[in-house]
Short mmCIF file of C-alpha atoms in Angstrom, two decimals:
data_model
loop_
_atom_site.label_atom_id
_atom_site.label_comp_id
_atom_site.label_asym_id
_atom_site.label_seq_id
_atom_site.Cartn_x
_atom_site.Cartn_y
_atom_site.Cartn_z
CA LYS A 1 -21.00 31.79 -29.36
CA ALA A 2 -21.92 30.27 -32.69
CA GLY A 3 -24.28 32.23 -34.89
CA VAL A 4 -27.36 31.10 -36.89
CA THR A 5 -26.23 28.19 -39.22
CA GLN A 6 -28.14 27.39 -42.27
CA THR A 7 -27.48 24.32 -44.63
CA PRO A 8 -26.95 23.95 -47.47
CA ARG A 9 -25.54 27.31 -48.59
CA TYR A 10 -26.51 26.77 -52.40
CA LEU A 11 -29.00 24.39 -54.00
CA ILE A 12 -30.02 23.66 -57.46
CA LYS A 13 -33.36 21.90 -57.94
CA THR A 14 -35.67 20.99 -60.97
CA ARG A 15 -39.25 22.17 -61.22
CA GLY A 16 -41.58 19.70 -59.52
CA GLN A 17 -39.00 18.45 -57.09
CA GLN A 18 -39.20 19.15 -53.40
CA VAL A 19 -36.43 20.62 -51.03
CA THR A 20 -35.69 20.78 -47.31
CA LEU A 21 -33.60 23.62 -45.79
CA SER A 22 -32.21 23.46 -42.32
CA CYS A 23 -31.52 26.03 -39.68
CA SER A 24 -29.71 25.82 -36.32
CA PRO A 25 -30.44 28.80 -34.18
CA ILE A 26 -28.09 30.41 -31.66
CA SER A 27 -27.84 28.26 -28.55
CA GLY A 28 -30.68 29.30 -26.15
CA HIS A 29 -32.84 30.81 -28.83
CA ARG A 30 -36.19 29.28 -28.95
CA SER A 31 -37.86 31.32 -31.82
CA VAL A 32 -36.91 30.65 -35.36
CA SER A 33 -38.40 32.55 -38.40
CA TRP A 34 -38.09 32.01 -42.08
CA TYR A 35 -37.96 34.59 -44.85
CA GLN A 36 -37.79 34.48 -48.61
CA GLN A 37 -35.81 37.23 -50.10
CA THR A 38 -36.00 38.23 -53.81
CA PRO A 39 -34.77 41.26 -55.68
CA GLY A 40 -38.16 42.35 -56.56
CA GLN A 41 -40.18 41.65 -53.34
CA GLY A 42 -37.48 42.04 -50.66
CA LEU A 43 -37.82 40.01 -47.41
CA GLN A 44 -41.20 38.14 -47.15
CA PHE A 45 -42.21 36.46 -44.07
CA LEU A 46 -42.85 32.72 -44.28
CA PHE A 47 -43.47 31.48 -40.77
CA GLU A 48 -42.10 31.56 -37.26
CA TYR A 49 -41.85 28.73 -34.77
CA PHE A 50 -41.48 28.90 -31.00
CA SER A 51 -41.02 25.92 -28.73
CA GLU A 52 -41.98 23.56 -31.58
CA THR A 53 -45.17 25.41 -32.34
CA GLN A 54 -45.95 27.54 -35.36
CA ARG A 55 -46.61 31.05 -33.79
CA ASN A 56 -47.04 33.13 -37.03
CA LYS A 57 -47.59 32.42 -40.64
CA GLY A 58 -47.16 34.56 -43.84
CA ASN A 59 -49.09 34.60 -47.00
CA PHE A 60 -47.41 31.75 -48.89
CA PRO A 61 -49.13 28.64 -50.44
CA GLY A 62 -49.32 25.42 -48.60
CA ARG A 63 -46.44 24.06 -50.54
CA PHE A 64 -44.26 25.79 -48.03
CA SER A 65 -44.16 24.25 -44.68
CA GLY A 66 -41.89 24.05 -41.73
CA ARG A 67 -41.28 22.44 -38.36
CA GLN A 68 -39.18 23.00 -35.31
CA PHE A 69 -37.55 20.23 -33.14
CA SER A 70 -37.09 20.03 -29.47
CA ASN A 71 -33.56 21.33 -29.66
CA SER A 72 -34.93 24.47 -31.53
CA ARG A 73 -33.46 23.44 -34.87
CA SER A 74 -35.91 24.18 -37.67
CA GLU A 75 -36.44 22.87 -41.18
CA MET A 76 -38.59 24.25 -44.03
CA ASN A 77 -39.88 22.11 -46.88
CA VAL A 78 -40.99 23.27 -50.26
CA SER A 79 -42.82 20.87 -52.33
CA THR A 80 -43.52 20.82 -56.15
CA LEU A 81 -41.08 23.52 -56.73
CA GLU A 82 -41.74 26.37 -59.22
CA LEU A 83 -39.32 28.64 -61.10
CA GLY A 84 -40.60 31.47 -58.95
CA ASP A 85 -39.36 29.79 -55.80
CA SER A 86 -35.91 30.75 -56.75
CA ALA A 87 -34.69 32.89 -53.98
CA LEU A 88 -32.48 33.44 -50.86
CA TYR A 89 -34.06 31.77 -47.91
CA LEU A 90 -33.08 33.36 -44.60
CA CYS A 91 -33.62 31.87 -41.14
CA ALA A 92 -33.46 34.15 -38.20
CA SER A 93 -33.57 33.37 -34.42
CA SER A 94 -34.38 35.25 -31.26
CA PRO A 95 -34.45 34.23 -27.49
CA GLY A 96 -38.12 34.26 -27.39
CA THR A 97 -39.18 37.68 -28.54
CA ALA A 98 -37.46 39.93 -31.09
CA ARG A 99 -38.10 43.04 -28.89
CA ASN A 100 -35.01 45.31 -28.26
CA TYR A 101 -32.52 43.17 -30.03
CA GLY A 102 -34.33 41.99 -33.19
CA TYR A 103 -33.36 38.84 -34.97
CA THR A 104 -30.04 37.26 -35.67
CA PHE A 105 -30.01 36.05 -39.27
CA GLY A 106 -28.13 33.16 -40.91
CA SER A 107 -26.30 33.48 -44.14
CA GLY A 108 -29.14 31.92 -46.05
CA THR A 109 -29.73 29.18 -48.50
CA ARG A 110 -29.62 30.31 -52.13
CA LEU A 111 -32.20 28.09 -53.97
CA THR A 112 -32.11 28.02 -57.76
CA VAL A 113 -35.04 26.20 -59.53
CA VAL A 114 -34.34 25.18 -63.17
CA GLY B 1 -53.36 45.77 -44.73
CA GLN B 2 -49.59 45.99 -43.91
CA ASN B 3 -47.47 48.40 -45.90
CA ILE B 4 -43.97 49.53 -45.38
CA ASP B 5 -42.48 52.09 -47.84
CA GLN B 6 -39.03 53.22 -48.34
CA PRO B 7 -36.95 54.62 -51.20
CA THR B 8 -35.53 52.08 -53.56
CA GLU B 9 -32.18 53.69 -53.98
CA MET B 10 -30.17 56.55 -52.65
CA THR B 11 -26.83 57.98 -53.36
CA ALA B 12 -24.50 60.05 -51.08
CA THR B 13 -20.93 61.13 -50.96
CA GLU B 14 -18.29 59.82 -48.63
CA GLY B 15 -17.96 61.94 -45.38
CA ALA B 16 -21.48 63.44 -45.81
CA ILE B 17 -24.75 62.70 -43.92
CA VAL B 18 -27.74 60.80 -45.39
CA GLN B 19 -31.34 60.24 -44.17
CA ILE B 20 -33.26 57.17 -45.26
CA ASN B 21 -36.94 57.43 -44.60
CA CYS B 22 -39.55 54.85 -43.78
CA THR B 23 -43.32 55.01 -43.61
CA TYR B 24 -45.57 52.38 -42.43
CA GLN B 25 -49.23 51.36 -42.14
CA THR B 26 -49.75 48.31 -40.08
CA SER B 27 -52.33 46.74 -37.95
CA GLY B 28 -50.75 47.07 -34.50
CA PHE B 29 -47.12 48.34 -33.73
CA ASN B 30 -44.78 46.87 -31.29
CA GLY B 31 -41.63 48.47 -32.51
CA LEU B 32 -39.47 49.27 -35.52
CA PHE B 33 -36.23 47.90 -36.60
CA TRP B 34 -33.47 49.02 -38.99
CA TYR B 35 -31.17 46.39 -40.51
CA GLN B 36 -28.03 46.72 -42.74
CA GLN B 37 -27.45 44.17 -45.42
CA HIS B 38 -24.37 44.08 -47.59
CA ALA B 39 -24.59 42.39 -50.78
CA GLY B 40 -24.44 38.55 -50.45
CA GLU B 41 -24.52 38.80 -46.79
CA ALA B 42 -27.16 38.27 -44.00
CA PRO B 43 -29.04 41.37 -42.59
CA THR B 44 -27.45 42.74 -39.41
CA PHE B 45 -29.40 44.59 -36.61
CA LEU B 46 -28.84 48.31 -36.32
CA SER B 47 -31.49 49.75 -34.14
CA TYR B 48 -34.88 49.25 -32.45
CA ASN B 49 -37.31 52.04 -31.72
CA VAL B 50 -40.57 51.68 -29.80
CA LEU B 51 -41.05 55.05 -28.23
CA ASP B 52 -41.07 58.29 -30.12
CA GLY B 53 -37.74 60.15 -30.46
CA LEU B 54 -34.33 59.74 -31.55
CA GLU B 55 -31.90 56.92 -30.53
CA GLU B 56 -28.28 57.57 -31.24
CA LYS B 57 -25.62 54.91 -31.67
CA GLY B 58 -22.38 56.24 -33.04
CA ARG B 59 -22.57 57.32 -36.53
CA PHE B 60 -26.03 55.84 -36.84
CA SER B 61 -29.20 57.39 -35.40
CA SER B 62 -32.78 56.26 -35.67
CA PHE B 63 -35.93 58.26 -35.30
CA LEU B 64 -39.59 57.31 -34.74
CA SER B 65 -42.89 59.02 -34.85
CA ARG B 66 -45.69 56.62 -33.96
CA SER B 67 -48.41 59.12 -34.55
CA LYS B 68 -47.19 59.73 -38.11
CA GLY B 69 -46.17 56.14 -38.88
CA TYR B 70 -42.69 57.46 -39.83
CA SER B 71 -39.12 56.60 -39.08
CA TYR B 72 -35.78 57.52 -40.44
CA LEU B 73 -32.20 56.26 -40.29
CA LEU B 74 -29.53 58.90 -40.24
CA LEU B 75 -26.01 58.02 -41.09
CA LYS B 76 -23.27 60.42 -40.48
CA GLU B 77 -19.62 60.70 -41.65
CA LEU B 78 -20.40 58.27 -44.31
CA GLN B 79 -17.74 55.62 -45.22
CA MET B 80 -17.46 53.50 -48.40
CA LYS B 81 -18.27 50.39 -46.24
CA ASP B 82 -21.79 51.89 -45.62
CA SER B 83 -22.76 50.97 -49.17
CA ALA B 84 -25.48 48.46 -48.36
CA SER B 85 -29.11 48.00 -48.34
CA TYR B 86 -30.97 49.30 -45.29
CA LEU B 87 -34.12 47.45 -44.25
CA CYS B 88 -36.96 48.98 -42.34
CA ALA B 89 -39.05 46.47 -40.36
CA VAL B 90 -42.04 46.67 -38.23
CA MET B 91 -43.01 44.39 -35.34
CA THR B 92 -46.72 43.84 -35.27
CA GLY B 93 -49.48 41.88 -33.76
CA ARG B 94 -50.07 39.93 -30.72
CA ASP B 95 -47.35 37.53 -31.41
CA ASP B 96 -44.67 40.09 -32.62
CA LYS B 97 -44.43 39.26 -36.37
CA ILE B 98 -41.82 41.25 -38.10
CA ILE B 99 -42.57 42.65 -41.52
CA PHE B 100 -39.91 44.05 -43.61
CA GLY B 101 -39.93 46.80 -46.24
CA LYS B 102 -38.24 46.18 -49.60
CA GLY B 103 -35.06 48.03 -48.51
CA THR B 104 -33.10 50.98 -49.64
CA ARG B 105 -29.93 50.40 -51.58
CA LEU B 106 -27.41 53.11 -50.62
CA HIS B 107 -24.55 54.00 -52.88
CA ILE B 108 -21.52 55.80 -51.49
CA LEU B 109 -19.43 57.83 -54.02
CA PRO B 110 -15.92 58.75 -53.14
#
Protein backbone atom coordinates (compact mmCIF):
# COMPACT_ATOMS: atom_id res chain seq x y z
CA LYS A 1 0.00 0.00 0.00
CA ALA A 2 1.57 3.28 -1.11
CA GLY A 3 2.06 5.94 1.53
CA VAL A 4 1.34 9.64 1.40
CA THR A 5 3.21 11.19 -1.52
CA GLN A 6 4.24 14.82 -1.60
CA THR A 7 5.77 16.60 -4.55
CA PRO A 8 8.14 18.22 -5.03
CA ARG A 9 10.50 17.27 -2.19
CA TYR A 10 12.50 20.48 -2.39
CA LEU A 11 11.70 23.89 -3.80
CA ILE A 12 13.50 27.21 -3.94
CA LYS A 13 11.46 30.30 -4.73
CA THR A 14 12.01 34.05 -4.72
CA ARG A 15 10.12 36.50 -2.53
CA GLY A 16 6.90 37.60 -4.18
CA GLN A 17 6.48 34.46 -6.23
CA GLN A 18 3.75 31.90 -5.68
CA VAL A 19 4.07 28.16 -5.20
CA THR A 20 1.84 25.09 -5.43
CA LEU A 21 2.53 21.93 -3.45
CA SER A 22 0.89 18.59 -4.12
CA CYS A 23 -0.18 15.73 -1.89
CA SER A 24 -1.55 12.31 -2.83
CA PRO A 25 -3.07 10.57 0.21
CA ILE A 26 -3.14 6.86 0.92
CA SER A 27 -5.64 5.14 -1.32
CA GLY A 28 -9.06 5.23 0.34
CA HIS A 29 -8.19 8.11 2.67
CA ARG A 30 -10.60 11.01 2.24
CA SER A 31 -9.14 13.48 4.73
CA VAL A 32 -6.01 15.48 3.95
CA SER A 33 -4.44 17.95 6.37
CA TRP A 34 -1.57 20.35 5.84
CA TYR A 35 0.96 21.51 8.40
CA GLN A 36 3.85 23.96 8.35
CA GLN A 37 6.88 22.88 10.38
CA THR A 38 9.61 25.29 11.46
CA PRO A 39 12.30 24.86 14.14
CA GLY A 40 10.88 27.65 16.28
CA GLN A 41 7.16 26.95 16.04
CA GLY A 42 6.94 23.22 15.50
CA LEU A 43 4.03 21.82 13.54
CA GLN A 44 1.37 24.42 12.88
CA PHE A 45 -1.99 23.47 11.40
CA LEU A 46 -2.87 25.06 8.07
CA PHE A 47 -6.11 23.39 6.97
CA GLU A 48 -7.90 20.11 6.52
CA TYR A 49 -9.94 18.91 3.58
CA PHE A 50 -12.49 16.14 3.58
CA SER A 51 -14.43 15.12 0.49
CA GLU A 52 -13.35 18.25 -1.40
CA THR A 53 -14.56 20.58 1.39
CA GLN A 54 -12.41 22.53 3.82
CA ARG A 55 -13.35 21.12 7.22
CA ASN A 56 -10.91 22.98 9.46
CA LYS A 57 -8.66 25.99 9.11
CA GLY A 58 -5.69 27.25 11.12
CA ASN A 59 -4.58 30.80 11.78
CA PHE A 60 -2.63 31.53 8.64
CA PRO A 61 -3.12 34.54 6.34
CA GLY A 62 -5.20 34.31 3.20
CA ARG A 63 -2.04 33.91 1.12
CA PHE A 64 -2.23 30.26 2.11
CA SER A 65 -4.97 28.33 0.36
CA GLY A 66 -5.73 24.80 -0.60
CA ARG A 67 -8.11 22.53 -2.36
CA GLN A 68 -8.96 18.89 -2.70
CA PHE A 69 -9.95 17.04 -5.83
CA SER A 70 -12.52 14.30 -6.28
CA ASN A 71 -9.77 11.66 -6.12
CA SER A 72 -8.76 13.06 -2.68
CA ARG A 73 -5.49 14.48 -3.96
CA SER A 74 -4.83 17.90 -2.49
CA GLU A 75 -2.86 20.98 -3.38
CA MET A 76 -1.85 23.94 -1.30
CA ASN A 77 -0.89 27.29 -2.73
CA VAL A 78 1.08 30.11 -1.20
CA SER A 79 0.97 33.43 -2.99
CA THR A 80 3.28 36.43 -2.61
CA LEU A 81 5.94 34.40 -0.83
CA GLU A 82 7.78 35.90 2.13
CA LEU A 83 11.11 34.84 3.64
CA GLY A 84 9.24 33.61 6.72
CA ASP A 85 7.37 31.06 4.60
CA SER A 86 10.54 28.98 4.39
CA ALA A 87 9.60 25.75 6.12
CA LEU A 88 8.85 22.07 5.76
CA TYR A 89 5.27 21.61 4.58
CA LEU A 90 3.77 18.31 5.66
CA CYS A 91 0.68 16.66 4.35
CA ALA A 92 -1.14 14.00 6.35
CA SER A 93 -4.05 11.75 5.49
CA SER A 94 -6.60 9.69 7.39
CA PRO A 95 -9.59 7.58 6.34
CA GLY A 96 -12.14 10.11 7.54
CA THR A 97 -11.30 10.71 11.11
CA ALA A 98 -7.89 10.55 12.76
CA ARG A 99 -9.34 8.89 15.88
CA ASN A 100 -7.53 5.76 17.02
CA TYR A 101 -4.89 5.69 14.31
CA GLY A 102 -3.95 9.32 13.82
CA TYR A 103 -2.60 10.67 10.62
CA THR A 104 -0.13 9.19 8.18
CA PHE A 105 2.32 11.86 7.14
CA GLY A 106 4.13 12.34 3.89
CA SER A 107 7.85 13.16 3.80
CA GLY A 108 7.13 16.80 3.18
CA THR A 109 8.12 19.54 0.79
CA ARG A 110 11.04 21.69 1.93
CA LEU A 111 10.36 25.22 0.70
CA THR A 112 13.13 27.80 0.76
CA VAL A 113 12.27 31.41 -0.05
CA VAL A 114 15.21 33.63 -1.01
CA GLY B 1 -6.99 29.45 23.67
CA GLN B 2 -5.17 26.27 22.77
CA ASN B 3 -1.88 25.47 24.44
CA ILE B 4 0.26 22.33 24.49
CA ASP B 5 3.47 22.31 26.52
CA GLN B 6 6.29 19.81 26.52
CA PRO B 7 9.99 20.12 27.39
CA THR B 8 12.19 21.31 24.55
CA GLU B 9 15.02 18.84 25.04
CA MET B 10 15.86 15.84 27.19
CA THR B 11 18.90 13.59 27.46
CA ALA B 12 18.97 9.98 28.63
CA THR B 13 21.34 7.02 28.60
CA GLU B 14 21.08 3.92 26.45
CA GLY B 15 19.26 1.16 28.34
CA ALA B 16 17.58 3.56 30.75
CA ILE B 17 13.95 4.79 31.05
CA VAL B 18 12.77 8.27 30.16
CA GLN B 19 9.41 9.99 30.67
CA ILE B 20 8.37 12.85 28.39
CA ASN B 21 5.58 14.99 29.83
CA CYS B 22 2.91 16.93 28.01
CA THR B 23 0.34 19.32 29.46
CA TYR B 24 -2.48 20.79 27.46
CA GLN B 25 -5.24 23.36 27.66
CA THR B 26 -7.65 23.11 24.76
CA SER B 27 -11.26 23.96 24.08
CA GLY B 28 -12.60 20.45 23.81
CA PHE B 29 -10.76 17.15 23.91
CA ASN B 30 -11.25 14.18 21.64
CA GLY B 31 -7.99 12.35 22.22
CA LEU B 32 -4.23 12.74 22.54
CA PHE B 33 -1.53 11.44 20.21
CA TRP B 34 2.18 10.88 20.48
CA TYR B 35 4.32 10.92 17.36
CA GLN B 36 7.99 10.21 16.80
CA GLN B 37 9.96 12.22 14.27
CA HIS B 38 13.53 11.45 13.30
CA ALA B 39 15.56 14.31 11.85
CA GLY B 40 14.65 14.92 8.23
CA GLU B 41 11.80 12.43 8.27
CA ALA B 42 8.02 12.48 8.57
CA PRO B 43 6.34 12.10 11.97
CA THR B 44 5.16 8.55 12.66
CA PHE B 45 2.25 7.55 14.90
CA LEU B 46 3.12 6.05 18.28
CA SER B 47 -0.04 6.12 20.38
CA TYR B 48 -3.56 7.45 20.89
CA ASN B 49 -5.22 7.92 24.29
CA VAL B 50 -8.77 9.05 24.80
CA LEU B 51 -9.55 7.44 28.18
CA ASP B 52 -7.64 7.97 31.41
CA GLY B 53 -4.94 5.46 32.14
CA LEU B 54 -1.90 3.78 30.73
CA GLU B 55 -1.60 2.20 27.29
CA GLU B 56 1.40 -0.05 26.77
CA LYS B 57 2.91 -0.98 23.43
CA GLY B 58 6.17 -2.82 23.76
CA ARG B 59 8.90 -0.51 25.02
CA PHE B 60 6.62 2.53 24.72
CA SER B 61 3.74 3.43 27.05
CA SER B 62 1.49 6.47 27.07
CA PHE B 63 -0.53 7.80 29.99
CA LEU B 64 -3.43 10.22 30.07
CA SER B 65 -5.20 12.15 32.81
CA ARG B 66 -8.02 14.19 31.30
CA SER B 67 -8.91 15.92 34.56
CA LYS B 68 -5.34 17.21 34.88
CA GLY B 69 -4.79 17.94 31.19
CA TYR B 70 -1.67 15.80 31.38
CA SER B 71 -0.04 13.00 29.46
CA TYR B 72 3.32 11.34 29.39
CA LEU B 73 5.21 9.05 27.05
CA LEU B 74 7.39 6.47 28.76
CA LEU B 75 10.24 4.89 26.83
CA LYS B 76 11.95 1.86 28.37
CA GLU B 77 15.21 0.09 27.51
CA LEU B 78 16.33 3.07 25.48
CA GLN B 79 18.16 2.41 22.24
CA MET B 80 20.28 4.79 20.18
CA LYS B 81 17.61 4.72 17.46
CA ASP B 82 15.18 6.33 19.93
CA SER B 83 17.06 9.61 19.45
CA ALA B 84 14.33 11.70 17.84
CA SER B 85 11.76 14.39 18.49
CA TYR B 86 8.58 13.31 20.26
CA LEU B 87 5.45 15.28 19.45
CA CYS B 88 2.40 15.51 21.67
CA ALA B 89 -0.81 16.38 19.81
CA VAL B 90 -4.39 16.94 20.93
CA MET B 91 -7.51 16.30 18.87
CA THR B 92 -10.10 18.94 19.60
CA GLY B 93 -13.31 20.46 18.43
CA ARG B 94 -16.36 19.22 16.62
CA ASP B 95 -14.32 18.37 13.53
CA ASP B 96 -11.38 16.68 15.29
CA LYS B 97 -8.72 19.25 14.48
CA ILE B 98 -5.29 18.04 15.64
CA ILE B 99 -2.97 20.56 17.29
CA PHE B 100 0.67 19.73 17.94
CA GLY B 101 3.04 20.79 20.67
CA LYS B 102 6.48 22.00 19.64
CA GLY B 103 8.04 18.63 20.35
CA THR B 104 10.69 17.27 22.71
CA ARG B 105 14.07 16.47 21.22
CA LEU B 106 15.42 13.36 22.98
CA HIS B 107 19.17 12.69 22.93
CA ILE B 108 20.39 9.21 23.83
CA LEU B 109 23.94 8.87 25.15
CA PRO B 110 25.86 5.59 24.89
